[in-house]
Amino acid sequence: LEFRRVLFRSLAVGTDGAITVVGTTWCDTFPTTPDAWYPDHLGWDDGFILQLSSDLTTLLYGTFMGDEYVYWTSDSVNAVAAVTDGTYFIAGITGYEDGGFIYTGRFTADLRSTIDFDQGFLKFAPLALEPSPADDGVYVVGVTSDSGFETTPGAWDTTYTGYGDFVVLKYDHSFILQ
């Protein structure tokens, strides 16, 4: 496989040993599989999900991820986390609209289907995911430039202090934001 114009952002090892890598690419010849969500390059730069066998010899799944409606957007898959039930959480951003929005999803082990998917949080960029072993949920870490970003009761810091505030979100196994 040739990886030109690719920015790798995160990787996770699944319970079956498969290696999942996510990131951003500007390469329209990036390897995808026939059952890809988006087999074709969708815009300026697109996010991607790539899953390889545990011995790194076989491409199990490859797809672009991004905004299919606006060609000039910048899209990225920023983080992936494998949880103990065999599923994956994936988070990224799209440049669509005013400052982009987060997408976070819980995917099946083969990455071909979503179990739950959330497209919300304008002006929020997820940067990392970490599985929660207590409930097979996931923590999402990122930054926001939204002064109206909602916080939960009892949160450590509920005051917006300026551009680029640090945010930690928690989804449980049922994909409920906590």
PDB file of C-alpha atoms in Angstrom:
ATOM      1  CA  LEU A   1       0.000   0.000   0.000  1.00  0.00           C
ATOM      2  CA  GLU A   2       1.200   3.461  -0.817  1.00  0.00           C
ATOM      3  CA  PHE A   3       0.513   6.117   1.807  1.00  0.00           C
ATOM      4  CA  ARG A   4       1.066   9.551   0.308  1.00  0.00           C
ATOM      5  CA  ARG A   5      -0.459  12.698   1.748  1.00  0.00           C
ATOM      6  CA  VAL A   6      -1.696  10.900   4.849  1.00  0.00           C
ATOM      7  CA  LEU A   7      -1.789  12.056   8.475  1.00  0.00           C
ATOM      8  CA  PHE A   8      -2.244   9.176  10.904  1.00  0.00           C
ATOM      9  CA  ARG A   9      -3.967  10.338  14.104  1.00  0.00           C
ATOM     10  CA  SER A  10      -4.781   7.278  16.260  1.00  0.00           C
ATOM     11  CA  LEU A  11      -4.770   3.492  16.384  1.00  0.00           C
ATOM     12  CA  ALA A  12      -6.457   0.806  18.435  1.00  0.00           C
ATOM     13  CA  VAL A  13      -6.033  -2.933  18.777  1.00  0.00           C
ATOM     14  CA  GLY A  14      -9.342  -4.804  18.858  1.00  0.00           C
ATOM     15  CA  THR A  15     -10.196  -7.774  21.006  1.00  0.00           C
ATOM     16  CA  ASP A  16      -9.592  -9.982  17.935  1.00  0.00           C
ATOM     17  CA  GLY A  17      -6.135  -8.434  17.394  1.00  0.00           C
ATOM     18  CA  ALA A  18      -7.142  -6.379  14.337  1.00  0.00           C
ATOM     19  CA  ILE A  19      -5.351  -3.037  14.050  1.00  0.00           C
ATOM     20  CA  THR A  20      -7.551  -0.022  13.308  1.00  0.00           C
ATOM     21  CA  VAL A  21      -5.895   3.201  12.191  1.00  0.00           C
ATOM     22  CA  VAL A  22      -7.649   6.541  11.615  1.00  0.00           C
ATOM     23  CA  GLY A  23      -6.596   9.930  10.291  1.00  0.00           C
ATOM     24  CA  THR A  24      -6.809  12.341   7.384  1.00  0.00           C
ATOM     25  CA  THR A  25      -5.776  11.977   3.762  1.00  0.00           C
ATOM     26  CA  TRP A  26      -5.587  14.140   0.675  1.00  0.00           C
ATOM     27  CA  CYS A  27      -4.953  11.071  -1.470  1.00  0.00           C
ATOM     28  CA  ASP A  28      -7.729  10.049  -3.866  1.00  0.00           C
ATOM     29  CA  THR A  29      -6.084   6.631  -4.387  1.00  0.00           C
ATOM     30  CA  PHE A  30      -6.223   5.708  -0.704  1.00  0.00           C
ATOM     31  CA  PRO A  31      -7.098   1.993  -0.307  1.00  0.00           C
ATOM     32  CA  THR A  32     -10.754   1.253   0.346  1.00  0.00           C
ATOM     33  CA  THR A  33     -12.677  -2.007   0.377  1.00  0.00           C
ATOM     34  CA  PRO A  34     -15.720  -2.779  -1.811  1.00  0.00           C
ATOM     35  CA  ASP A  35     -18.103  -2.466   1.160  1.00  0.00           C
ATOM     36  CA  ALA A  36     -16.720   0.923   2.286  1.00  0.00           C
ATOM     37  CA  TRP A  37     -19.088   3.553   3.652  1.00  0.00           C
ATOM     38  CA  TYR A  38     -17.495   6.043   1.273  1.00  0.00           C
ATOM     39  CA  PRO A  39     -15.284   4.328  -1.323  1.00  0.00           C
ATOM     40  CA  ASP A  40     -14.452   7.594  -3.099  1.00  0.00           C
ATOM     41  CA  HIS A  41     -12.531  10.684  -2.043  1.00  0.00           C
ATOM     42  CA  LEU A  42     -15.248  13.145  -0.978  1.00  0.00           C
ATOM     43  CA  GLY A  43     -13.576  16.507  -0.711  1.00  0.00           C
ATOM     44  CA  TRP A  44     -10.525  18.609  -0.050  1.00  0.00           C
ATOM     45  CA  ASP A  45      -9.235  16.296   2.633  1.00  0.00           C
ATOM     46  CA  ASP A  46     -11.132  13.371   4.079  1.00  0.00           C
ATOM     47  CA  GLY A  47     -10.988  11.327   7.198  1.00  0.00           C
ATOM     48  CA  PHE A  48     -10.337   7.626   6.874  1.00  0.00           C
ATOM     49  CA  ILE A  49     -10.728   4.373   8.770  1.00  0.00           C
ATOM     50  CA  LEU A  50      -8.368   1.529   7.939  1.00  0.00           C
ATOM     51  CA  GLN A  51      -8.464  -1.908   9.586  1.00  0.00           C
ATOM     52  CA  LEU A  52      -5.654  -4.422   9.121  1.00  0.00           C
ATOM     53  CA  SER A  53      -5.281  -8.028  10.233  1.00  0.00           C
ATOM     54  CA  SER A  54      -3.291  -8.636  13.409  1.00  0.00           C
ATOM     55  CA  ASP A  55      -0.253  -9.715  11.375  1.00  0.00           C
ATOM     56  CA  LEU A  56      -0.595  -6.556   9.201  1.00  0.00           C
ATOM     57  CA  THR A  57      -0.784  -8.557   5.950  1.00  0.00           C
ATOM     58  CA  THR A  58      -4.450  -8.072   5.025  1.00  0.00           C
ATOM     59  CA  LEU A  59      -6.590  -4.989   4.543  1.00  0.00           C
ATOM     60  CA  LEU A  60      -9.841  -5.945   6.304  1.00  0.00           C
ATOM     61  CA  TYR A  61     -11.669  -2.651   5.831  1.00  0.00           C
ATOM     62  CA  GLY A  62     -10.944   0.775   4.410  1.00  0.00           C
ATOM     63  CA  THR A  63     -13.209   3.779   3.948  1.00  0.00           C
ATOM     64  CA  PHE A  64     -13.124   7.518   3.586  1.00  0.00           C
ATOM     65  CA  MET A  65     -15.145   9.521   6.135  1.00  0.00           C
ATOM     66  CA  GLY A  66     -16.267  13.065   5.560  1.00  0.00           C
ATOM     67  CA  ASP A  67     -18.848  15.527   4.436  1.00  0.00           C
ATOM     68  CA  GLU A  68     -20.233  14.327   1.134  1.00  0.00           C
ATOM     69  CA  TYR A  69     -22.235  17.501   0.478  1.00  0.00           C
ATOM     70  CA  VAL A  70     -19.556  20.198   0.525  1.00  0.00           C
ATOM     71  CA  TYR A  71     -16.474  19.428  -1.559  1.00  0.00           C
ATOM     72  CA  TRP A  72     -14.083  21.952   0.003  1.00  0.00           C
ATOM     73  CA  THR A  73     -14.418  20.925   3.652  1.00  0.00           C
ATOM     74  CA  SER A  74     -11.624  19.601   5.825  1.00  0.00           C
ATOM     75  CA  ASP A  75     -12.604  16.336   7.458  1.00  0.00           C
ATOM     76  CA  SER A  76     -10.680  14.153   9.863  1.00  0.00           C
ATOM     77  CA  VAL A  77     -11.117  11.025  11.936  1.00  0.00           C
ATOM     78  CA  ASN A  78      -9.145  12.009  15.024  1.00  0.00           C
ATOM     79  CA  ALA A  79      -9.453   9.096  17.415  1.00  0.00           C
ATOM     80  CA  VAL A  80     -10.381   5.440  17.749  1.00  0.00           C
ATOM     81  CA  ALA A  81     -10.784   3.312  20.875  1.00  0.00           C
ATOM     82  CA  ALA A  82     -11.463  -0.420  21.157  1.00  0.00           C
ATOM     83  CA  VAL A  83     -13.639  -1.534  24.045  1.00  0.00           C
ATOM     84  CA  THR A  84     -13.787  -4.935  25.707  1.00  0.00           C
ATOM     85  CA  ASP A  85     -17.063  -5.998  24.052  1.00  0.00           C
ATOM     86  CA  GLY A  86     -15.311  -5.929  20.653  1.00  0.00           C
ATOM     87  CA  THR A  87     -16.828  -2.667  19.423  1.00  0.00           C
ATOM     88  CA  TYR A  88     -15.041   0.574  18.579  1.00  0.00           C
ATOM     89  CA  PHE A  89     -15.694   4.219  19.321  1.00  0.00           C
ATOM     90  CA  ILE A  90     -14.579   6.623  16.604  1.00  0.00           C
ATOM     91  CA  ALA A  91     -14.582  10.440  16.734  1.00  0.00           C
ATOM     92  CA  GLY A  92     -13.758  13.094  14.184  1.00  0.00           C
ATOM     93  CA  ILE A  93     -14.651  16.461  12.750  1.00  0.00           C
ATOM     94  CA  THR A  94     -15.973  17.877   9.550  1.00  0.00           C
ATOM     95  CA  GLY A  95     -15.467  21.413   8.320  1.00  0.00           C
ATOM     96  CA  TYR A  96     -19.146  21.672   7.422  1.00  0.00           C
ATOM     97  CA  GLU A  97     -20.966  24.868   8.413  1.00  0.00           C
ATOM     98  CA  ASP A  98     -19.637  27.222  11.077  1.00  0.00           C
ATOM     99  CA  GLY A  99     -16.468  25.795  12.521  1.00  0.00           C
ATOM    100  CA  GLY A 100     -17.263  22.134  12.092  1.00  0.00           C
ATOM    101  CA  PHE A 101     -18.925  19.589  14.304  1.00  0.00           C
ATOM    102  CA  ILE A 102     -18.031  16.417  16.099  1.00  0.00           C
ATOM    103  CA  TYR A 103     -19.167  13.002  15.084  1.00  0.00           C
ATOM    104  CA  THR A 104     -18.767  10.214  17.573  1.00  0.00           C
ATOM    105  CA  GLY A 105     -19.955   6.720  16.885  1.00  0.00           C
ATOM    106  CA  ARG A 106     -19.881   3.247  18.328  1.00  0.00           C
ATOM    107  CA  PHE A 107     -19.146   0.771  15.543  1.00  0.00           C
ATOM    108  CA  THR A 108     -19.347  -2.999  15.250  1.00  0.00           C
ATOM    109  CA  ALA A 109     -16.087  -4.975  15.426  1.00  0.00           C
ATOM    110  CA  ASP A 110     -15.818  -5.133  11.620  1.00  0.00           C
ATOM    111  CA  LEU A 111     -16.494  -1.332  11.386  1.00  0.00           C
ATOM    112  CA  ARG A 112     -19.156  -1.853   8.717  1.00  0.00           C
ATOM    113  CA  SER A 113     -22.103  -0.759  10.851  1.00  0.00           C
ATOM    114  CA  THR A 114     -22.782   1.791  13.523  1.00  0.00           C
ATOM    115  CA  ILE A 115     -24.475   0.804  16.721  1.00  0.00           C
ATOM    116  CA  ASP A 116     -24.990   4.414  17.750  1.00  0.00           C
ATOM    117  CA  PHE A 117     -23.937   7.661  16.138  1.00  0.00           C
ATOM    118  CA  ASP A 118     -24.021  11.269  17.344  1.00  0.00           C
ATOM    119  CA  GLN A 119     -23.524  14.344  15.194  1.00  0.00           C
ATOM    120  CA  GLY A 120     -23.588  17.332  17.456  1.00  0.00           C
ATOM    121  CA  PHE A 121     -21.519  19.873  19.295  1.00  0.00           C
ATOM    122  CA  LEU A 122     -20.817  22.674  16.854  1.00  0.00           C
ATOM    123  CA  LYS A 123     -17.338  24.137  17.253  1.00  0.00           C
ATOM    124  CA  PHE A 124     -15.962  21.132  19.111  1.00  0.00           C
ATOM    125  CA  ALA A 125     -12.918  19.152  17.997  1.00  0.00           C
ATOM    126  CA  PRO A 126     -12.403  15.700  19.524  1.00  0.00           C
ATOM    127  CA  LEU A 127      -8.717  14.921  19.931  1.00  0.00           C
ATOM    128  CA  ALA A 128      -8.566  11.607  21.796  1.00  0.00           C
ATOM    129  CA  LEU A 129     -10.697   8.731  23.064  1.00  0.00           C
ATOM    130  CA  GLU A 130     -10.074   6.458  26.007  1.00  0.00           C
ATOM    131  CA  PRO A 131     -12.172   3.391  26.814  1.00  0.00           C
ATOM    132  CA  SER A 132     -13.881   3.217  30.200  1.00  0.00           C
ATOM    133  CA  PRO A 133     -13.306  -0.320  31.461  1.00  0.00           C
ATOM    134  CA  ALA A 134     -15.992   0.111  34.129  1.00  0.00           C
ATOM    135  CA  ASP A 135     -18.860   0.202  31.612  1.00  0.00           C
ATOM    136  CA  ASP A 136     -17.445  -0.278  28.082  1.00  0.00           C
ATOM    137  CA  GLY A 137     -18.097   3.396  27.484  1.00  0.00           C
ATOM    138  CA  VAL A 138     -15.620   5.985  26.310  1.00  0.00           C
ATOM    139  CA  TYR A 139     -14.158   9.321  27.368  1.00  0.00           C
ATOM    140  CA  VAL A 140     -13.794  11.959  24.645  1.00  0.00           C
ATOM    141  CA  VAL A 141     -11.220  14.730  25.088  1.00  0.00           C
ATOM    142  CA  GLY A 142     -11.199  17.814  22.902  1.00  0.00           C
ATOM    143  CA  VAL A 143     -11.445  21.570  22.644  1.00  0.00           C
ATOM    144  CA  THR A 144     -14.339  23.919  22.018  1.00  0.00           C
ATOM    145  CA  SER A 145     -14.660  27.494  20.854  1.00  0.00           C
ATOM    146  CA  ASP A 146     -18.360  27.619  21.747  1.00  0.00           C
ATOM    147  CA  SER A 147     -19.254  29.870  24.677  1.00  0.00           C
ATOM    148  CA  GLY A 148     -22.621  28.105  24.844  1.00  0.00           C
ATOM    149  CA  PHE A 149     -21.177  24.604  25.190  1.00  0.00           C
ATOM    150  CA  GLU A 150     -23.389  22.829  27.713  1.00  0.00           C
ATOM    151  CA  THR A 151     -21.927  21.331  30.848  1.00  0.00           C
ATOM    152  CA  THR A 152     -23.423  18.809  33.226  1.00  0.00           C
ATOM    153  CA  PRO A 153     -24.519  19.633  36.765  1.00  0.00           C
ATOM    154  CA  GLY A 154     -21.641  19.264  39.178  1.00  0.00           C
ATOM    155  CA  ALA A 155     -18.981  19.599  36.460  1.00  0.00           C
ATOM    156  CA  TRP A 156     -15.563  20.658  37.687  1.00  0.00           C
ATOM    157  CA  ASP A 157     -15.500  23.811  35.502  1.00  0.00           C
ATOM    158  CA  THR A 158     -18.616  25.240  33.882  1.00  0.00           C
ATOM    159  CA  THR A 159     -17.233  28.617  32.789  1.00  0.00           C
ATOM    160  CA  TYR A 160     -16.120  29.348  29.239  1.00  0.00           C
ATOM    161  CA  THR A 161     -12.806  31.196  29.436  1.00  0.00           C
ATOM    162  CA  GLY A 162     -11.968  31.823  25.819  1.00  0.00           C
ATOM    163  CA  TYR A 163     -11.123  30.256  22.478  1.00  0.00           C
ATOM    164  CA  GLY A 164      -9.966  26.667  22.808  1.00  0.00           C
ATOM    165  CA  ASP A 165     -11.408  25.546  26.145  1.00  0.00           C
ATOM    166  CA  PHE A 166     -10.585  21.976  27.138  1.00  0.00           C
ATOM    167  CA  VAL A 167     -13.559  19.566  27.309  1.00  0.00           C
ATOM    168  CA  VAL A 168     -13.982  16.005  28.583  1.00  0.00           C
ATOM    169  CA  LEU A 169     -17.152  14.099  27.649  1.00  0.00           C
ATOM    170  CA  LYS A 170     -18.236  10.638  28.764  1.00  0.00           C
ATOM    171  CA  TYR A 171     -20.459   8.233  26.826  1.00  0.00           C
ATOM    172  CA  ASP A 172     -21.575   5.036  28.525  1.00  0.00           C
ATOM    173  CA  HIS A 173     -21.921   1.665  26.760  1.00  0.00           C
ATOM    174  CA  SER A 174     -25.452   2.568  25.672  1.00  0.00           C
ATOM    175  CA  PHE A 175     -24.029   5.698  24.043  1.00  0.00           C
ATOM    176  CA  ILE A 176     -25.709   8.053  26.487  1.00  0.00           C
ATOM    177  CA  LEU A 177     -23.778  11.241  27.144  1.00  0.00           C
ATOM    178  CA  GLN A 178     -23.067  11.457  30.861  1.00  0.00           C
TER     179      GLN A 178
END
